[in-house]
Coordinates of C-alpha atoms and ligand atoms in Angstrom, one line a residue:
M727 CA 25.5 24.8 167.2
E728 CA 22.9 22.0 167.2
R729 CA 23.0 19.7 164.2
S730 CA 19.9 19.6 162.1
S731 CA 18.8 16.5 160.1
D732 CA 16.3 18.7 158.2
V733 CA 18.6 18.7 155.2
S734 CA 16.7 19.7 152.0
G735 CA 17.7 18.4 148.6
F736 CA 20.2 15.8 150.0
Y737 CA 19.2 13.7 147.0
R738 CA 20.3 16.4 144.6
R739 CA 23.9 16.4 145.9
S740 CA 26.6 14.4 144.4
I741 CA 28.0 11.4 146.3
E742 CA 31.1 13.4 147.1
E743 CA 29.0 16.3 148.4
R744 CA 27.0 14.0 150.5
R745 CA 30.1 12.4 151.9
A746 CA 31.6 15.8 152.7
F747 CA 28.4 16.7 154.6
L748 CA 28.5 13.5 156.5
R749 CA 32.2 13.9 157.5
E750 CA 31.3 17.3 158.9
W751 CA 28.1 16.0 160.6
A752 CA 29.7 13.0 162.3
G753 CA 33.2 14.3 162.7
L754 CA 34.5 11.4 160.6
T755 CA 38.2 11.3 160.1
E756 CA 39.6 10.8 156.6
A757 CA 40.3 7.2 157.4
E758 CA 36.8 6.6 158.7
A759 CA 35.3 8.2 155.7
R760 CA 37.3 5.9 153.4
A761 CA 35.3 3.0 154.7
Y762 CA 32.6 4.1 152.3
E763 CA 34.8 3.9 149.2
F764 CA 33.5 2.0 146.3
P765 CA 35.7 -1.1 145.6
P766 CA 37.2 -1.6 142.1
G767 CA 34.6 -3.1 139.7
I768 CA 31.7 -1.3 141.4
D769 CA 30.5 1.7 139.4
P770 CA 29.3 4.3 141.9
G771 CA 26.7 5.4 139.4
T772 CA 25.1 2.0 139.3
L773 CA 24.7 2.0 143.1
D774 CA 23.6 5.6 143.1
R775 CA 20.7 4.6 140.8
M776 CA 19.7 1.6 143.0
I777 CA 18.7 3.6 146.1
E778 CA 18.4 7.2 147.2
N779 CA 21.0 9.5 148.9
V780 CA 23.9 7.0 148.4
V781 CA 27.1 7.8 150.2
G782 CA 29.0 4.5 149.8
V783 CA 28.9 0.8 150.2
L784 CA 28.9 -1.7 153.0
A785 CA 31.1 -4.6 151.9
L786 CA 29.9 -7.9 153.3
P787 CA 32.2 -10.9 152.9
V788 CA 31.2 -13.4 150.2
G789 CA 32.2 -16.9 151.1
I790 CA 31.9 -20.0 148.9
A791 CA 30.1 -23.0 150.3
T792 CA 31.6 -26.2 148.8
H793 CA 30.5 -29.8 148.3
F794 CA 26.9 -29.1 147.2
R795 CA 25.4 -31.6 144.9
I796 CA 21.8 -31.0 144.0
N797 CA 19.7 -33.1 141.7
G798 CA 22.9 -34.8 140.5
R799 CA 24.7 -31.5 139.7
D800 CA 27.6 -29.8 141.5
Y801 CA 27.3 -26.3 142.8
L802 CA 29.7 -23.8 144.4
V803 CA 27.4 -21.6 146.5
P804 CA 28.3 -17.9 147.1
M805 CA 27.0 -16.7 150.5
A806 CA 27.1 -13.1 151.7
I807 CA 27.0 -12.9 155.5
E808 CA 28.7 -11.3 158.4
E809 CA 28.5 -14.3 160.8
P810 CA 31.4 -16.6 161.2
S811 CA 31.0 -20.4 160.9
V812 CA 28.0 -20.3 158.6
V813 CA 29.8 -21.0 155.3
A814 CA 32.0 -23.7 156.9
A815 CA 28.9 -25.3 158.5
A816 CA 27.0 -25.4 155.2
S817 CA 30.0 -26.9 153.4
N818 CA 30.5 -29.6 156.0
A819 CA 26.8 -30.5 155.9
A820 CA 26.8 -30.6 152.1
K821 CA 29.8 -33.0 152.3
V822 CA 27.9 -35.4 154.6
A823 CA 24.8 -35.2 152.3
R824 CA 27.0 -35.8 149.2
A825 CA 28.1 -39.2 150.6
A826 CA 24.5 -40.3 150.1
G827 CA 24.0 -38.7 146.7
G828 CA 23.4 -35.1 147.7
F829 CA 20.1 -33.2 147.8
Q830 CA 17.0 -34.0 145.8
A831 CA 15.2 -30.7 145.2
A832 CA 12.1 -29.5 143.4
T833 CA 9.9 -26.5 143.0
T834 CA 6.3 -25.7 142.3
A835 CA 5.6 -23.3 139.4
P836 CA 6.8 -19.7 140.4
V837 CA 3.3 -18.5 141.2
M838 CA 3.0 -15.3 143.3
I839 CA -0.2 -13.9 144.9
G840 CA -1.4 -10.4 144.3
Q841 CA -3.9 -9.0 146.8
V842 CA -6.7 -6.5 146.1
Q843 CA -8.6 -5.4 149.2
I844 CA -12.2 -4.2 148.7
L845 CA -14.1 -2.3 151.4
H846 CA -17.8 -1.4 151.9
V847 CA -19.2 -4.3 149.8
P848 CA -22.9 -4.5 150.5
D849 CA -23.2 -8.2 149.7
P850 CA -19.8 -9.8 150.1
A851 CA -20.8 -13.4 149.3
A852 CA -22.7 -12.4 146.2
A853 CA -19.8 -10.0 145.1
R854 CA -17.5 -13.0 145.4
E855 CA -19.7 -14.9 143.1
R856 CA -19.9 -12.0 140.6
I857 CA -16.1 -11.7 140.5
L858 CA -15.6 -15.4 140.1
A859 CA -18.1 -15.5 137.3
H860 CA -15.9 -13.1 135.3
K861 CA -12.7 -14.9 136.1
A862 CA -11.6 -15.6 132.5
E863 CA -12.0 -12.0 131.3
L864 CA -10.3 -10.7 134.4
I865 CA -7.3 -13.0 133.9
D866 CA -7.2 -11.9 130.2
A867 CA -7.2 -8.2 131.2
A868 CA -4.4 -8.9 133.7
N869 CA -2.3 -10.6 131.1
A870 CA -2.8 -7.8 128.6
K871 CA -0.6 -5.7 131.0
D872 CA 2.4 -8.0 130.5
P873 CA 2.5 -9.7 127.1
M874 CA 6.3 -10.5 127.5
L875 CA 5.6 -12.5 130.7
V876 CA 2.8 -14.4 128.9
K877 CA 5.1 -15.0 126.0
F878 CA 7.5 -16.8 128.3
G879 CA 4.8 -19.0 129.7
G880 CA 4.0 -16.9 132.7
G881 CA 1.2 -14.4 133.6
A882 CA -2.0 -14.5 135.5
K883 CA -3.3 -18.0 135.9
D884 CA -6.0 -18.0 138.4
L885 CA -8.1 -15.8 140.7
E886 CA -9.6 -16.5 144.1
V887 CA -11.9 -14.4 146.2
R888 CA -12.0 -14.5 150.0
V889 CA -14.4 -12.7 152.4
L890 CA -12.5 -11.6 155.5
D891 CA -13.9 -10.7 158.9
T892 CA -11.8 -7.7 160.1
P893 CA -12.0 -5.3 163.1
R894 CA -13.4 -2.8 160.5
G895 CA -16.1 -5.1 159.3
P896 CA -16.2 -7.6 156.4
M897 CA -13.9 -7.1 153.4
V898 CA -13.6 -8.9 150.1
V899 CA -10.1 -9.8 149.1
V900 CA -9.2 -11.0 145.7
H901 CA -6.1 -13.1 145.1
L902 CA -4.6 -12.9 141.6
L903 CA -2.3 -15.8 141.0
V904 CA 0.5 -14.8 138.7
D905 CA 3.3 -17.1 137.3
A906 CA 6.3 -14.8 137.5
R907 CA 8.7 -17.1 135.6
D908 CA 12.3 -15.9 136.3
A909 CA 11.3 -12.6 137.9
G910 CA 10.6 -12.0 141.6
G911 CA 7.2 -10.9 140.4
M912 CA 6.7 -7.7 142.4
N913 CA 6.3 -5.4 139.4
A914 CA 4.2 -7.7 137.3
V915 CA 1.9 -8.6 140.1
N916 CA 1.4 -5.0 141.4
T917 CA 0.8 -3.7 137.9
M918 CA -1.9 -6.3 137.2
C919 CA -3.6 -5.7 140.6
E920 CA -3.7 -2.0 140.0
A921 CA -5.0 -2.4 136.5
L922 CA -7.9 -4.7 137.6
A923 CA -8.9 -2.6 140.6
P924 CA -11.6 -0.6 138.9
E925 CA -13.2 -3.7 137.5
F926 CA -13.2 -5.3 140.9
A927 CA -14.8 -2.2 142.4
R928 CA -17.5 -2.2 139.7
L929 CA -18.3 -5.9 140.1
S930 CA -18.3 -5.8 143.9
G931 CA -19.9 -2.4 144.4
G932 CA -17.2 -1.6 146.9
R933 CA -14.1 0.5 147.1
V934 CA -10.7 -0.8 146.4
L935 CA -7.9 0.1 148.8
L936 CA -4.7 -1.9 148.8
R937 CA -3.3 -3.6 145.6
I938 CA -0.1 -5.3 146.4
I939 CA 1.8 -8.6 146.2
S940 CA 1.7 -11.0 149.2
N941 CA 5.1 -12.2 150.6
L942 CA 3.4 -15.3 151.9
A943 CA 4.2 -17.1 148.7
I944 CA 2.5 -20.5 149.4
H945 CA 2.3 -21.3 145.7
R946 CA 6.0 -20.7 145.0
L947 CA 7.6 -23.4 147.1
A948 CA 10.9 -25.2 147.0
R949 CA 11.5 -28.5 148.6
A950 CA 14.7 -30.4 149.2
R951 CA 15.6 -33.6 151.0
T952 CA 18.7 -35.6 151.7
T953 CA 20.0 -38.4 153.8
F954 CA 22.8 -37.8 156.4
R955 CA 24.5 -41.2 156.9
A956 CA 24.6 -42.2 160.6
D957 CA 28.1 -43.6 160.3
L958 CA 29.4 -40.2 159.2
L959 CA 28.0 -38.4 162.2
K960 CA 29.9 -40.0 165.1
T961 CA 32.1 -37.9 167.2
E962 CA 35.0 -38.7 169.6
T963 CA 32.5 -39.4 172.4
T964 CA 29.2 -40.2 170.7
S965 CA 28.3 -43.0 168.2
G966 CA 26.6 -42.2 164.9
P967 CA 23.2 -43.6 165.9
E968 CA 23.3 -41.6 169.1
V969 CA 24.0 -38.4 167.2
V970 CA 21.0 -39.3 164.9
D971 CA 18.8 -39.6 168.0
A972 CA 20.1 -36.5 169.5
I973 CA 19.3 -34.5 166.4
L974 CA 15.8 -36.0 166.4
D975 CA 15.4 -34.8 170.0
A976 CA 16.7 -31.4 169.1
Y977 CA 14.2 -31.2 166.2
A978 CA 11.3 -32.4 168.4
F979 CA 12.1 -29.5 170.8
A980 CA 11.6 -27.1 167.9
V981 CA 8.3 -28.7 166.9
A982 CA 7.0 -28.4 170.5
D983 CA 8.3 -24.9 171.4
P984 CA 8.0 -21.6 169.6
F985 CA 11.0 -20.2 171.5
R986 CA 13.2 -23.0 170.1
C987 CA 11.5 -23.0 166.7
A988 CA 12.4 -19.3 166.2
T989 CA 16.1 -20.1 166.6
H990 CA 15.8 -23.3 164.6
N991 CA 14.3 -21.4 161.7
K992 CA 16.8 -18.6 162.1
G993 CA 19.6 -21.1 161.5
I994 CA 17.8 -22.2 158.3
M995 CA 17.7 -18.6 157.2
N996 CA 21.4 -18.1 157.9
G997 CA 21.9 -20.3 154.8
V998 CA 18.9 -19.1 152.7
S999 CA 19.4 -15.4 153.3
S1000 CA 23.1 -15.3 152.6
V1001 CA 22.5 -16.8 149.2
V1002 CA 19.6 -14.5 148.6
V1003 CA 21.8 -11.5 149.5
A1004 CA 24.7 -12.8 147.4
T1005 CA 22.4 -13.0 144.4
G1006 CA 21.0 -9.5 144.9
N1007 CA 17.5 -10.7 145.8
D1008 CA 15.1 -9.1 148.3
F1009 CA 16.1 -10.8 151.5
R1010 CA 13.3 -9.1 153.5
A1011 CA 10.7 -10.7 151.2
I1012 CA 12.2 -14.1 151.7
E1013 CA 12.6 -13.7 155.5
S1014 CA 9.1 -12.4 155.9
G1015 CA 7.7 -15.2 153.6
A1016 CA 9.6 -17.9 155.4
H1017 CA 8.7 -16.9 158.9
T1018 CA 5.0 -16.4 158.0
Y1019 CA 5.0 -19.7 156.2
A1020 CA 6.3 -21.3 159.4
A1021 CA 3.3 -19.9 161.2
W1022 CA 1.0 -20.9 158.3
L1023 CA 2.2 -24.5 158.6
A1024 CA 0.9 -24.5 162.2
R1025 CA -2.6 -23.6 161.2
G1026 CA -5.2 -26.0 162.6
S1027 CA -2.7 -27.4 165.1
A1028 CA -2.2 -26.5 168.7
G1029 CA 1.1 -24.7 168.1
V1030 CA 1.7 -21.2 166.6
V1031 CA 4.8 -21.9 164.4
R1032 CA 6.5 -24.9 162.9
P1033 CA 10.0 -25.7 161.9
L1034 CA 10.6 -25.3 158.2
T1035 CA 12.5 -28.6 158.2
T1036 CA 11.6 -32.1 159.2
Y1037 CA 13.8 -35.0 160.4
E1038 CA 13.1 -38.7 160.4
K1039 CA 15.1 -41.9 160.7
D1040 CA 15.2 -44.3 157.7
R1041 CA 15.1 -48.1 157.9
D1042 CA 18.9 -48.2 158.1
G1043 CA 19.1 -45.7 161.0
N1044 CA 20.3 -42.8 158.8
L1045 CA 18.9 -39.3 159.3
V1046 CA 16.6 -38.1 156.6
G1047 CA 16.1 -34.3 156.5
S1048 CA 13.7 -32.3 154.4
I1049 CA 12.7 -28.7 154.0
E1050 CA 9.9 -26.7 152.3
I1051 CA 10.1 -22.9 152.0
P1052 CA 8.6 -20.2 149.9
V1053 CA 11.2 -18.9 147.4
A1054 CA 10.1 -15.6 145.8
V1055 CA 13.4 -15.0 144.1
G1056 CA 14.3 -13.9 140.6
L1057 CA 17.1 -13.8 138.2
I1058 CA 15.9 -11.0 136.0
G1059 CA 15.1 -7.5 137.2
G1060 CA 16.1 -5.9 140.5
A1061 CA 19.7 -5.8 141.8
T1062 CA 20.3 -9.3 140.5
A1063 CA 20.4 -7.8 137.0
V1064 CA 22.5 -4.7 137.7
H1065 CA 24.8 -5.3 140.7
P1066 CA 28.1 -6.6 139.4
A1067 CA 28.8 -8.7 142.4
A1068 CA 25.3 -10.3 142.3
K1069 CA 25.8 -11.0 138.6
A1070 CA 29.2 -12.7 139.3
N1071 CA 27.7 -14.7 142.1
V1072 CA 24.8 -15.9 139.9
K1073 CA 27.4 -16.9 137.3
V1074 CA 29.4 -18.8 139.8
L1075 CA 26.3 -20.5 141.1
G1076 CA 25.4 -21.4 137.6
V1077 CA 21.7 -21.4 138.0
K1078 CA 19.7 -20.8 134.8
T1079 CA 16.2 -20.3 136.2
A1080 CA 14.6 -18.8 139.3
R1081 CA 13.3 -22.3 140.1
E1082 CA 16.8 -23.7 140.1
L1083 CA 17.9 -20.9 142.4
G1084 CA 14.9 -21.9 144.7
E1085 CA 16.2 -25.5 144.8
V1086 CA 19.6 -24.3 145.8
L1087 CA 18.1 -22.1 148.5
A1088 CA 16.1 -25.0 150.0
S1089 CA 19.2 -27.3 149.9
V1090 CA 21.4 -24.7 151.6
G1091 CA 18.7 -24.0 154.2
L1092 CA 18.5 -27.7 155.0
A1093 CA 22.3 -28.1 155.1
Q1094 CA 22.6 -25.1 157.4
N1095 CA 19.9 -26.4 159.8
F1096 CA 21.4 -29.9 159.9
A1097 CA 24.8 -28.4 160.7
A1098 CA 23.5 -26.3 163.5
L1099 CA 21.5 -29.2 165.0
R1100 CA 24.4 -31.6 164.8
A1101 CA 26.7 -29.1 166.5
L1102 CA 24.2 -28.2 169.2
A1103 CA 23.3 -31.8 169.9
T1104 CA 26.9 -32.9 170.3
E1105 CA 29.7 -30.5 171.3
G1106 CA 27.7 -27.2 171.3
I1107 CA 28.4 -24.5 168.8
Q1108 CA 30.7 -22.4 170.9
R1109 CA 33.8 -24.5 170.2
G1110 CA 33.7 -23.7 166.5
H1111 CA 32.9 -20.1 167.1
M1112 CA 35.8 -19.9 169.7
E1113 CA 38.3 -21.3 167.2
L1114 CA 37.4 -18.7 164.6
A1115 CA 37.5 -15.9 167.2
A1116 CA 40.9 -17.2 168.4
R1117 CA 42.1 -17.2 164.8
N1118 CA 41.1 -13.6 164.3
F1119 CA 42.9 -12.6 167.5
A1120 CA 46.0 -14.5 166.5
V1121 CA 46.2 -12.9 163.1
N1122 CA 45.4 -9.4 164.5
A1123 CA 48.0 -9.8 167.2
G1124 CA 50.6 -10.4 164.5
A1125 CA 51.0 -14.2 164.3
R1126 CA 52.8 -15.4 161.2
P1127 CA 51.0 -17.9 159.0
D1128 CA 53.2 -20.7 160.5
E1129 CA 52.4 -19.6 164.0
V1130 CA 48.6 -19.2 163.8
D1131 CA 47.6 -22.8 164.4
R1132 CA 49.8 -23.1 167.5
V1133 CA 48.5 -19.8 168.9
V1134 CA 44.9 -20.8 168.3
A1135 CA 45.4 -24.3 169.8
R1136 CA 46.9 -22.8 173.0
M1137 CA 44.2 -20.2 173.4
V1138 CA 41.4 -22.8 172.9
A1139 CA 43.1 -25.3 175.3
E1140 CA 43.4 -22.5 178.0
H1141 CA 39.8 -21.2 177.3
A1142 CA 41.5 -17.8 177.0
I1143 CA 40.3 -16.3 173.7
R1144 CA 41.7 -12.8 174.1
F1145 CA 43.8 -10.4 172.1
D1146 CA 46.3 -9.9 175.0
R1147 CA 46.7 -13.7 175.4
A1148 CA 47.3 -14.1 171.7
Q1149 CA 50.1 -11.5 171.9
S1150 CA 51.7 -13.1 174.9
I1151 CA 51.6 -16.6 173.3
I1152 CA 53.2 -15.2 170.2
D1153 CA 56.0 -13.7 172.4
E1154 CA 56.4 -17.0 174.2
L1155 CA 56.7 -18.9 170.9
R1156 CA 59.3 -16.5 169.6
R1157 CA 61.3 -16.8 172.7
G1158 CA 61.3 -20.5 172.2
G1159 CA 58.8 -21.3 174.9
G1160 CA 56.1 -22.8 172.6
Ligands
MEV2438 C1 23.1 -19.1 164.9 O1 23.2 -18.0 164.0 C2 22.1 -20.1 164.5 C3 21.8 -21.2 165.5 O2 21.4 -20.6 166.7 C4 20.7 -22.0 164.9 C5 20.1 -23.0 165.9 O3 20.1 -22.9 167.1 O4 19.6 -24.1 165.3 C6 23.0 -22.0 165.8

């Protein structure tokens, strides 16, 4: 019989019932279905309330990046990611940065943009003026929607009006600038935009359509910079100053070429997103914001996208790296406030404000990018990846802890990173042939 996905009331079933249905649907064995089990410490009810139609969890590894020193304070940084080498690379880069004092980081106020789109405005330029003339009352009306946010120093702070040319004719777009304090800002901003919509319609004589936060958070930025000492960058075959120049050449490639820039910025997001995920924040918002910001940075120039980092050489020949990224993350509300693993990760990280979290994100992004460029500009990244893959094969093939290093070394030397080779090397070692 053909399987139907037209399942009504799936959301009304219990987690167990949904699982039973899935087992049947996909022919999952008992063992396969166990992959969905909730680990100890995770209350299924908590997750069942977070999203719809829950059947289980997907457990990502959480690794701790070490050596981070930011604004004179030490951090252990939880990173949730499926990709090998990322945590080790961030830690190594932080160690190099630490030798020169660590990262200096700062943030702007946590100001988000809410957008209200107005259609069919007869006189868009005059409507813009009318809305701006009522700025103070409009901001007050927005703030009346969230007295708590205002009490903590946040709330609507400013209002801008743009007239856009679109394929469907001119549109008036209002930007409400809201200081979200320690929240991501989504709820506060959307509520305020929806509340003000009728007034915008009245003042403009048009019809309001969308009322929604923008993920291009150009007013909620984090910046970090650090120095990577040239003498710490030398390899067996390349001097420190040569590595600095090679990294600058790698960076210049990203400045000049969108194909390289996409990968350069992806490496930054390896660091940023894994901390965003670990702290239960909205990683799609951060990803979208970062990549659109990279395009925004290119406005007015010949290119279409810019690296989110910059690199220069200081007077002493050391490499100076910096980064600027939008950081629409929160510590209150959302999964950060309810997911036990996110709560534990925030506690380990020890950040007290969303701005401090933003400073960590920028520092980790810079560290990650430096590590990638350093590896790419010297030995290439495959060696590190290969070693990790070889280690996995060695352990899975049954190597004892005292054998693992020798099995890995042999596989890497032979360029034979395979399960069957791991097995045969283990046999050879045990027969006394290693
Ligand atoms: C891999 O996840 C990330 C890198 O490709 C980043 C880069 O090329 O800069 C190594």
